[in-house]
């Protein structure tokens, strides 16, 4: 790094601040905030304005040498570069980069969200954009510009420091905190986001003031917005006459002094909040500079006027990039406050506007995005191993890379701060889903072909109905677990690639009377895949044969219990246990009563609750895509509970069904808890898998799954920061909106603990989580909202999500010391579960022989990474 070392290891010292007579130097930074999604699809935005931004900016910068511009997200630029830019445009871009007048900022595919993204996906989208920039122009971005994500994570400054950035810039932090930082000139600091890396990977951070990334639009002399002479972008088509809504009043002899005074007043106001006489003045906002000609033509005049009268105003202005600004601040030779690994989450803009709702918005999209990321990792690792071992194998490199590229693009795209957050319009959510599903289909096709190249099945005589299952372990360590597939037959035998029967269990599915769930044990080395053959005997199967390895599990049904009839509870307890846990279920309530591990017993009760949201802006604060405003405490979401238990030899299953009303025939919610059996001494023994079915919800309901325990945690919660590090979340009391402001994002993990016990939840998608009472942890699983706020209605952002969501959590219980060494490994195993590739059932052999022209040797090779010794 060139700039960063100046900030390393500096202590806070007293320095003389700029005095009132010192001339203020304003760095005017032209930019356009271009959301990769949000209200309009990428295709709509490219057509309406985005293409014109880059074409007209390049043209205008080429005309006048003093002009500059920063380009942020890469997705729009790449689409413009490939599909729109002429040879002349491309040549000029190269020249402008050499001159330092066009600067790529962040350089990722998108400006990623910081609350609900996984660190692996943040890295993915960053490298996706950086790879293009380096391969095309030989440049690497050096500065962050995270002006719009809804809160700031401590992971992002670490990631950017590791990427070689010299400085970072944020904006959206709590309104009261920003006000305090402004008053005390604390908006700039050195951020050490990692408690382990500390000063080794710290970064100078600039916080935008209260005006954020947009130019102040109020003009005291005009009823139009100011400094936006190209107006507001029109959708779906640009106007043929070039006249856009709300175009600023042109700069003339009559208005130039008025414009100059307005700009100078704002620059001086901002200068009061910073320690140096250098003011970063962002010129731009959402969807700006689609007509860069009219923008620069007017601003040139104002800036020339201010500089001509600089002695009068006490201000000098210049077009600038972030490189210009941060290099100048660096040269002041000041020392700065050091901030540790605290983040800026959650984020509130007003007392009743806590931006914690989006942690749970569009749960289905959050789940698909994470599954796509995991599938991409599996496909890339398998293809890489294949190419290393067989560079001239039959799988064409270009074809395979095209499949991977499509999924990389889709997974990168959805990390946008109005993408995976669930804060976009329905049509944009559909766009993300379409791109993800298309990319996943391509990756699955690649996986099928790669795995099939590893096996050739040589048949002997026989006529047994069977299905081939290929299971791939994308992790670099050995795993022993079970997988679950749906089959159409009541009996099945599972054989491994040596023809040996493996432990299996078959049972009636809870989803359909004509479908069966088949569980079987898989043992896989690191980055290894194996073939399993599932046979479906069509006649009586002797338990002394291979059929003896399959346990036929029976469903035990318990009477439905109405909440109104609960009397003395805790008297009739039914145990479900494995080698690590004993779960006790109360037959009076059909709810979980307690869990005992090898050392201690913890009281645990789990059920569904709902927050009733207000949808009328005239009646009080609302909840929407972004905001969670609890209209009172949550209430139980059910009046009766039914239960089924399936005792097993691979997994025991507890099915609980929650009914909104006693007389309801169909349940509203369900949770299935799976207790692994026979995994003593292996990691799988310690996890309790819980699968939920939630929805469709009633309008203006926000549903949480609440776990109440006997732990004395003082309402203190621990949540992960993007899967990178754990953060301690101490309960805080506010004058208003205390519930919502104590919600935090859980990307991979959250737990509560006391001196002797810890209860951990691991997730395969992001959720909102809170500890609002002693020993309690609640996870927001689903939201369905509608409100009459004009802004939300105009952009179709009301989150009327009628979907059924099926998230999965893994629960673990034990002493803090016992779990600290394994829960993060378990979190990765949940994220990267074995990939299962199925073939259609067919009549084939009962005992396969495996041969291969390509792949059988590398398929059998195992990779084992060393264990993690840290907690």
mmCIF file with all atom_site columns, N, CA and C in Angstrom, residues 524-546:
data_model
loop_
_atom_site.group_PDB
_atom_site.id
_atom_site.type_symbol
_atom_site.label_atom_id
_atom_site.label_alt_id
_atom_site.label_comp_id
_atom_site.label_asym_id
_atom_site.label_entity_id
_atom_site.label_seq_id
_atom_site.pdbx_PDB_ins_code
_atom_site.Cartn_x
_atom_site.Cartn_y
_atom_site.Cartn_z
_atom_site.occupancy
_atom_site.B_iso_or_equiv
_atom_site.pdbx_formal_charge
_atom_site.auth_seq_id
_atom_site.auth_comp_id
_atom_site.auth_asym_id
_atom_site.auth_atom_id
_atom_site.pdbx_PDB_model_num
ATOM 1  N N  . UNK A 1 524 ? -17.247 -39.326 3.570  1.00 0.00 ? 524 UNK A N  1
ATOM 2  C CA . UNK A 1 524 ? -16.531 -38.739 2.442  1.00 0.00 ? 524 UNK A CA 1
ATOM 3  C C  . UNK A 1 524 ? -15.268 -38.052 2.919  1.00 0.00 ? 524 UNK A C  1
ATOM 4  N N  . UNK A 1 525 ? -14.196 -38.215 2.142  1.00 0.00 ? 525 UNK A N  1
ATOM 5  C CA . UNK A 1 525 ? -12.978 -37.477 2.409  1.00 0.00 ? 525 UNK A CA 1
ATOM 6  C C  . UNK A 1 525 ? -13.089 -36.058 1.879  1.00 0.00 ? 525 UNK A C  1
ATOM 7  N N  . UNK A 1 526 ? -12.088 -35.243 2.186  1.00 0.00 ? 526 UNK A N  1
ATOM 8  C CA . UNK A 1 526 ? -12.082 -33.864 1.714  1.00 0.00 ? 526 UNK A CA 1
ATOM 9  C C  . UNK A 1 526 ? -12.082 -33.777 0.200  1.00 0.00 ? 526 UNK A C  1
ATOM 10 N N  . UNK A 1 527 ? -13.010 -33.015 -0.366 1.00 0.00 ? 527 UNK A N  1
ATOM 11 C CA . UNK A 1 527 ? -13.139 -32.804 -1.809 1.00 0.00 ? 527 UNK A CA 1
ATOM 12 C C  . UNK A 1 527 ? -13.291 -34.132 -2.567 1.00 0.00 ? 527 UNK A C  1
ATOM 13 N N  . UNK A 1 528 ? -13.942 -35.073 -1.944 1.00 0.00 ? 528 UNK A N  1
ATOM 14 C CA . UNK A 1 528 ? -14.134 -36.382 -2.567 1.00 0.00 ? 528 UNK A CA 1
ATOM 15 C C  . UNK A 1 528 ? -15.603 -36.565 -2.930 1.00 0.00 ? 528 UNK A C  1
ATOM 16 N N  . UNK A 1 529 ? -15.854 -37.321 -4.013 1.00 0.00 ? 529 UNK A N  1
ATOM 17 C CA . UNK A 1 529 ? -17.225 -37.728 -4.265 1.00 0.00 ? 529 UNK A CA 1
ATOM 18 C C  . UNK A 1 529 ? -17.289 -39.233 -4.458 1.00 0.00 ? 529 UNK A C  1
ATOM 19 N N  . UNK A 1 530 ? -18.455 -39.767 -4.121 1.00 0.00 ? 530 UNK A N  1
ATOM 20 C CA . UNK A 1 530 ? -18.669 -41.208 -4.211 1.00 0.00 ? 530 UNK A CA 1
ATOM 21 C C  . UNK A 1 530 ? -20.041 -41.475 -4.818 1.00 0.00 ? 530 UNK A C  1
ATOM 22 N N  . UNK A 1 531 ? -20.150 -42.643 -5.420 1.00 0.00 ? 531 UNK A N  1
ATOM 23 C CA . UNK A 1 531 ? -21.434 -43.065 -5.955 1.00 0.00 ? 531 UNK A CA 1
ATOM 24 C C  . UNK A 1 531 ? -22.102 -44.028 -4.981 1.00 0.00 ? 531 UNK A C  1
ATOM 25 N N  . UNK A 1 532 ? -23.379 -43.812 -4.779 1.00 0.00 ? 532 UNK A N  1
ATOM 26 C CA . UNK A 1 532 ? -24.215 -44.730 -4.013 1.00 0.00 ? 532 UNK A CA 1
ATOM 27 C C  . UNK A 1 532 ? -25.340 -45.203 -4.922 1.00 0.00 ? 532 UNK A C  1
ATOM 28 N N  . UNK A 1 533 ? -25.682 -46.460 -4.800 1.00 0.00 ? 533 UNK A N  1
ATOM 29 C CA . UNK A 1 533 ? -26.760 -47.022 -5.609 1.00 0.00 ? 533 UNK A CA 1
ATOM 30 C C  . UNK A 1 533 ? -27.922 -47.360 -4.681 1.00 0.00 ? 533 UNK A C  1
ATOM 31 N N  . UNK A 1 534 ? -29.056 -46.785 -4.995 1.00 0.00 ? 534 UNK A N  1
ATOM 32 C CA . UNK A 1 534 ? -30.273 -47.038 -4.224 1.00 0.00 ? 534 UNK A CA 1
ATOM 33 C C  . UNK A 1 534 ? -31.110 -48.044 -4.999 1.00 0.00 ? 534 UNK A C  1
ATOM 34 N N  . UNK A 1 535 ? -31.356 -49.198 -4.403 1.00 0.00 ? 535 UNK A N  1
ATOM 35 C CA . UNK A 1 535 ? -32.166 -50.234 -5.039 1.00 0.00 ? 535 UNK A CA 1
ATOM 36 C C  . UNK A 1 535 ? -33.526 -50.304 -4.368 1.00 0.00 ? 535 UNK A C  1
ATOM 37 N N  . UNK A 1 536 ? -34.542 -50.558 -5.169 1.00 0.00 ? 536 UNK A N  1
ATOM 38 C CA . UNK A 1 536 ? -35.918 -50.625 -4.673 1.00 0.00 ? 536 UNK A CA 1
ATOM 39 C C  . UNK A 1 536 ? -36.463 -52.033 -4.905 1.00 0.00 ? 536 UNK A C  1
ATOM 40 N N  . UNK A 1 537 ? -36.326 -52.922 -3.923 1.00 0.00 ? 537 UNK A N  1
ATOM 41 C CA . UNK A 1 537 ? -36.815 -54.293 -4.097 1.00 0.00 ? 537 UNK A CA 1
ATOM 42 C C  . UNK A 1 537 ? -38.321 -54.301 -4.374 1.00 0.00 ? 537 UNK A C  1
ATOM 43 N N  . UNK A 1 538 ? -38.724 -55.067 -5.356 1.00 0.00 ? 538 UNK A N  1
ATOM 44 C CA . UNK A 1 538 ? -40.128 -55.120 -5.730 1.00 0.00 ? 538 UNK A CA 1
ATOM 45 C C  . UNK A 1 538 ? -40.834 -56.346 -5.130 1.00 0.00 ? 538 UNK A C  1
ATOM 46 N N  . UNK A 1 539 ? -40.107 -57.138 -4.353 1.00 0.00 ? 539 UNK A N  1
ATOM 47 C CA . UNK A 1 539 ? -40.699 -58.282 -3.675 1.00 0.00 ? 539 UNK A CA 1
ATOM 48 C C  . UNK A 1 539 ? -40.203 -58.296 -2.243 1.00 0.00 ? 539 UNK A C  1
ATOM 49 N N  . UNK A 1 540 ? -40.617 -59.294 -1.483 1.00 0.00 ? 540 UNK A N  1
ATOM 50 C CA . UNK A 1 540 ? -40.224 -59.378 -0.076 1.00 0.00 ? 540 UNK A CA 1
ATOM 51 C C  . UNK A 1 540 ? -38.694 -59.368 0.046  1.00 0.00 ? 540 UNK A C  1
ATOM 52 N N  . UNK A 1 541 ? -38.214 -58.591 1.001  1.00 0.00 ? 541 UNK A N  1
ATOM 53 C CA . UNK A 1 541 ? -36.764 -58.419 1.186  1.00 0.00 ? 541 UNK A CA 1
ATOM 54 C C  . UNK A 1 541 ? -36.375 -59.007 2.531  1.00 0.00 ? 541 UNK A C  1
ATOM 55 N N  . UNK A 1 542 ? -35.525 -59.991 2.517  1.00 0.00 ? 542 UNK A N  1
ATOM 56 C CA . UNK A 1 542 ? -35.097 -60.678 3.729  1.00 0.00 ? 542 UNK A CA 1
ATOM 57 C C  . UNK A 1 542 ? -34.175 -59.777 4.548  1.00 0.00 ? 542 UNK A C  1
ATOM 58 N N  . UNK A 1 543 ? -34.497 -59.619 5.816  1.00 0.00 ? 543 UNK A N  1
ATOM 59 C CA . UNK A 1 543 ? -33.670 -58.761 6.665  1.00 0.00 ? 543 UNK A CA 1
ATOM 60 C C  . UNK A 1 543 ? -32.262 -59.315 6.839  1.00 0.00 ? 543 UNK A C  1
ATOM 61 N N  . UNK A 1 544 ? -32.067 -60.571 6.539  1.00 0.00 ? 544 UNK A N  1
ATOM 62 C CA . UNK A 1 544 ? -30.722 -61.134 6.620  1.00 0.00 ? 544 UNK A CA 1
ATOM 63 C C  . UNK A 1 544 ? -29.850 -60.735 5.454  1.00 0.00 ? 544 UNK A C  1
ATOM 64 N N  . UNK A 1 545 ? -30.466 -60.162 4.416  1.00 0.00 ? 545 UNK A N  1
ATOM 65 C CA . UNK A 1 545 ? -29.715 -59.700 3.250  1.00 0.00 ? 545 UNK A CA 1
ATOM 66 C C  . UNK A 1 545 ? -29.330 -58.239 3.436  1.00 0.00 ? 545 UNK A C  1
ATOM 67 N N  . UNK A 1 546 ? -29.004 -57.582 2.318  1.00 0.00 ? 546 UNK A N  1
ATOM 68 C CA . UNK A 1 546 ? -28.657 -56.153 2.385  1.00 0.00 ? 546 UNK A CA 1
ATOM 69 C C  . UNK A 1 546 ? -29.802 -55.316 2.936  1.00 0.00 ? 546 UNK A C  1
#
